[in-house]
C-alpha atoms as one frame of an Amber mdcrd trajectory, in Angstrom:
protein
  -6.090  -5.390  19.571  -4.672  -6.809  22.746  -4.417 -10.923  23.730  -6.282
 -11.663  26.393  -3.351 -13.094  28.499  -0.055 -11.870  27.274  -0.579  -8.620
  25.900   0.827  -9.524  22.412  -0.223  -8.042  19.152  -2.399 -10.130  17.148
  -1.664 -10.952  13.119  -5.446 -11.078  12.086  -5.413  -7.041  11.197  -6.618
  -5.786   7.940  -4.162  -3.456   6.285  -6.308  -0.898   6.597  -5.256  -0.909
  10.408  -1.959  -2.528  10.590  -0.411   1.220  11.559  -3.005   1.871  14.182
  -2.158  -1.612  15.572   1.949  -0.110  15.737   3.064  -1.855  12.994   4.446
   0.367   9.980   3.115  -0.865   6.771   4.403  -1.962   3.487   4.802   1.039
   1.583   2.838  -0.800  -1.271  -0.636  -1.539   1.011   0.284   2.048   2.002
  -0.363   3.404  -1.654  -3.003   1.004  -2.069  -4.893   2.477   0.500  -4.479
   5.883  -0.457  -5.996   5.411  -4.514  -8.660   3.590  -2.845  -9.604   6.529
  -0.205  -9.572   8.864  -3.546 -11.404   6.128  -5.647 -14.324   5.984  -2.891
 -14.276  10.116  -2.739 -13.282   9.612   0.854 -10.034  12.203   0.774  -8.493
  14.355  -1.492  -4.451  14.595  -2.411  -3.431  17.997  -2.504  -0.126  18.359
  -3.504   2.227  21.280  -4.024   5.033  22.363  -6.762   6.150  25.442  -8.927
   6.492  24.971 -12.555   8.623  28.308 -12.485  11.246  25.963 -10.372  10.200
  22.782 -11.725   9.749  22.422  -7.823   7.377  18.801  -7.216   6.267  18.788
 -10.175   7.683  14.830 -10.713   6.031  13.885  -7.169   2.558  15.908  -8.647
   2.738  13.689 -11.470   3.647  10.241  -9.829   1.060  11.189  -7.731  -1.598
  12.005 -10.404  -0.972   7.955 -11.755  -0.943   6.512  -8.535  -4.019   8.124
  -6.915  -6.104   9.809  -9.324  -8.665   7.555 -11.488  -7.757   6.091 -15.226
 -10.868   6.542 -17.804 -11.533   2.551 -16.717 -11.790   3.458 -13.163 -14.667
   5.763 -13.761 -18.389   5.216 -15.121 -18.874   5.422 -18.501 -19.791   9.233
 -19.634 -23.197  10.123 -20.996 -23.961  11.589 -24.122 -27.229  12.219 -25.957
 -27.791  11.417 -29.581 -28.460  14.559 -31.643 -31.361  13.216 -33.570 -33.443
  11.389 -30.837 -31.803  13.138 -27.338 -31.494   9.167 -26.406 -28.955   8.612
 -23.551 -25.877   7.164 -24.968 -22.478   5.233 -22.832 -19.627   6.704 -24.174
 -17.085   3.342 -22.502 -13.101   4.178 -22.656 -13.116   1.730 -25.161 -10.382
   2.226 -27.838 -12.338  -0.315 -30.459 -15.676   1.688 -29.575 -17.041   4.348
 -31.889 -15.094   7.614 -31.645 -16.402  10.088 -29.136 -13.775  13.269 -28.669
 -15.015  16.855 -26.418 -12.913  19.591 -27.717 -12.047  21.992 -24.772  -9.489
  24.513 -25.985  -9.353  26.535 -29.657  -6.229  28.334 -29.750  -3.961  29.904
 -32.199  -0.202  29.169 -32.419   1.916  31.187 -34.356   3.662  28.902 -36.099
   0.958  26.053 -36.422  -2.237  27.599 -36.981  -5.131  26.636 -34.899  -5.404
  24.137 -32.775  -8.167  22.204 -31.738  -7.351  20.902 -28.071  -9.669  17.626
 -26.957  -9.706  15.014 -25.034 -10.834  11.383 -26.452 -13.839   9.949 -24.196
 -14.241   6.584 -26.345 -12.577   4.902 -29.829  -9.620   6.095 -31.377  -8.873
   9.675 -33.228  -6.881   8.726 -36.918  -4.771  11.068 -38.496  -6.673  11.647
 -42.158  -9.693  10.495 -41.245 -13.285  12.339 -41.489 -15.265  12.909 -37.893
 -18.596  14.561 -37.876 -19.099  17.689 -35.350 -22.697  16.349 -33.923 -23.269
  20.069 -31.733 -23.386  21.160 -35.712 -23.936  17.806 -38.291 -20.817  18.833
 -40.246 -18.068  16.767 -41.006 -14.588  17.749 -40.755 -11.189  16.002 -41.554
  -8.139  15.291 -38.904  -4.695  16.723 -40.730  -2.359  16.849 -38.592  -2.519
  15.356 -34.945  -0.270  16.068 -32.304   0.324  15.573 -28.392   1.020  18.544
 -26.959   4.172  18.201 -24.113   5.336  21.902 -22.188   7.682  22.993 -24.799
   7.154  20.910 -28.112   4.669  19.141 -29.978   4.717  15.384 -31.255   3.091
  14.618 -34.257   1.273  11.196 -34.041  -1.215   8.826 -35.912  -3.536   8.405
 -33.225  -5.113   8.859 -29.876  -7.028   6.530 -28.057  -9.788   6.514 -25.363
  -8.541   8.915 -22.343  -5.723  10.349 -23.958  -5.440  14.537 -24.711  -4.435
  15.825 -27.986  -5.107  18.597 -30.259  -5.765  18.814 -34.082  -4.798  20.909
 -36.708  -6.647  22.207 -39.216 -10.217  22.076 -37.849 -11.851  25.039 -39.258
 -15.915  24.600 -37.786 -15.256  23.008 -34.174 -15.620  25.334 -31.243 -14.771
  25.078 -27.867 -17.345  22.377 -26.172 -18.016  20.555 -29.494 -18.198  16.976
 -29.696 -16.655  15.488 -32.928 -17.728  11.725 -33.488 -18.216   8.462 -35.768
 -20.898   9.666 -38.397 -22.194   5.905 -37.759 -22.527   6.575 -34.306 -23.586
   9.989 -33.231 -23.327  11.645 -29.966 -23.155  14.535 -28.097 -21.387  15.291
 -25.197 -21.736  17.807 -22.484
């Protein structure tokens, strides 16, 4: 916007429209005003790479945390209970009750099969005993790992939002929800 007598830029811009106003923004209002175009579904980032080159695949990534929303960014997810069909909140909540989708079965040749997932709410313990609510049978985590391109970490836990897979699952198929046995759900 102009002054009325000299011409001058004025300072009372939001930083929305600092550039359109020919100033160049901070590179940090900049960012801020791209997650929050994403956040309100008001543009999408399309990046490109090649993992055959390992061509922007770094920038994809930065870009994935900077832009793309975190599990607490997002509305809870809805489940059902399996006994009543009662809506249930599944909050990224790593104290809640466990709430895990598994996406992926697979079969590696040198670890057996693995259960891929992703953790919607609570945490996922190495040894401990879920229950598979699309079937009512319980099953027990052996081994857990996070999966990276070319190895596998073996780890005690994962929390609310993070991907994993398990080993040794023998009943869970693909689109199974495994859960607290105190607090059933099933997710979609």
């Amino acid at each position: 916007m102009r002054g009325a007598q000299d011409g001058a830029l004025k300072v009372s811009v939001t930083n929305d429209e600092v550039h359109l106003e020919g100033v160049d923004p901070a590179p940090s209002a900049l960012l801020a005003a791209i997650r929050r175009a994403v956040l309100g579904h008001k543009v999408v980032p399309v990046l490109c790479g090649s993992s055959l080159r390992n061509k922007g695949i770094q920038p994809l990534m930065d870009a994935v945390v900077a832009y793309l929303p975190s599990p607490l960014d997002i509305p809870p997810l809805v489940g059902t209970a399996p006994d009543t069909g009662q809506p249930v909140e599944c909050r990224a909540d790593p104290q809640g009750p466990t709430a895990a989708l598994a996406f992926k079965i697979a079969t590696d040749p040198y670890m057996g099969r693995l259960t891929y997932f992703r953790v919607y709410s609570g945490t996922v313990r190495r040894g401990e005993t879920l229950m598979n609510a699309t079937n009512g049978q319980r099953e027990r985590v052996g081994r857990l790992v996070r999966i990276h391109a070319d190895r596998r970490e073996d780890i005690d836990g994962l929390s609310a939002g993070d991907i994993g897979a398990i080993l040794g699952f023998r009943i869970a198929a693909t689109g199974d929800t495994v859960c607290d046995a105190r607090s059933p759900v099933r997710l979609e």
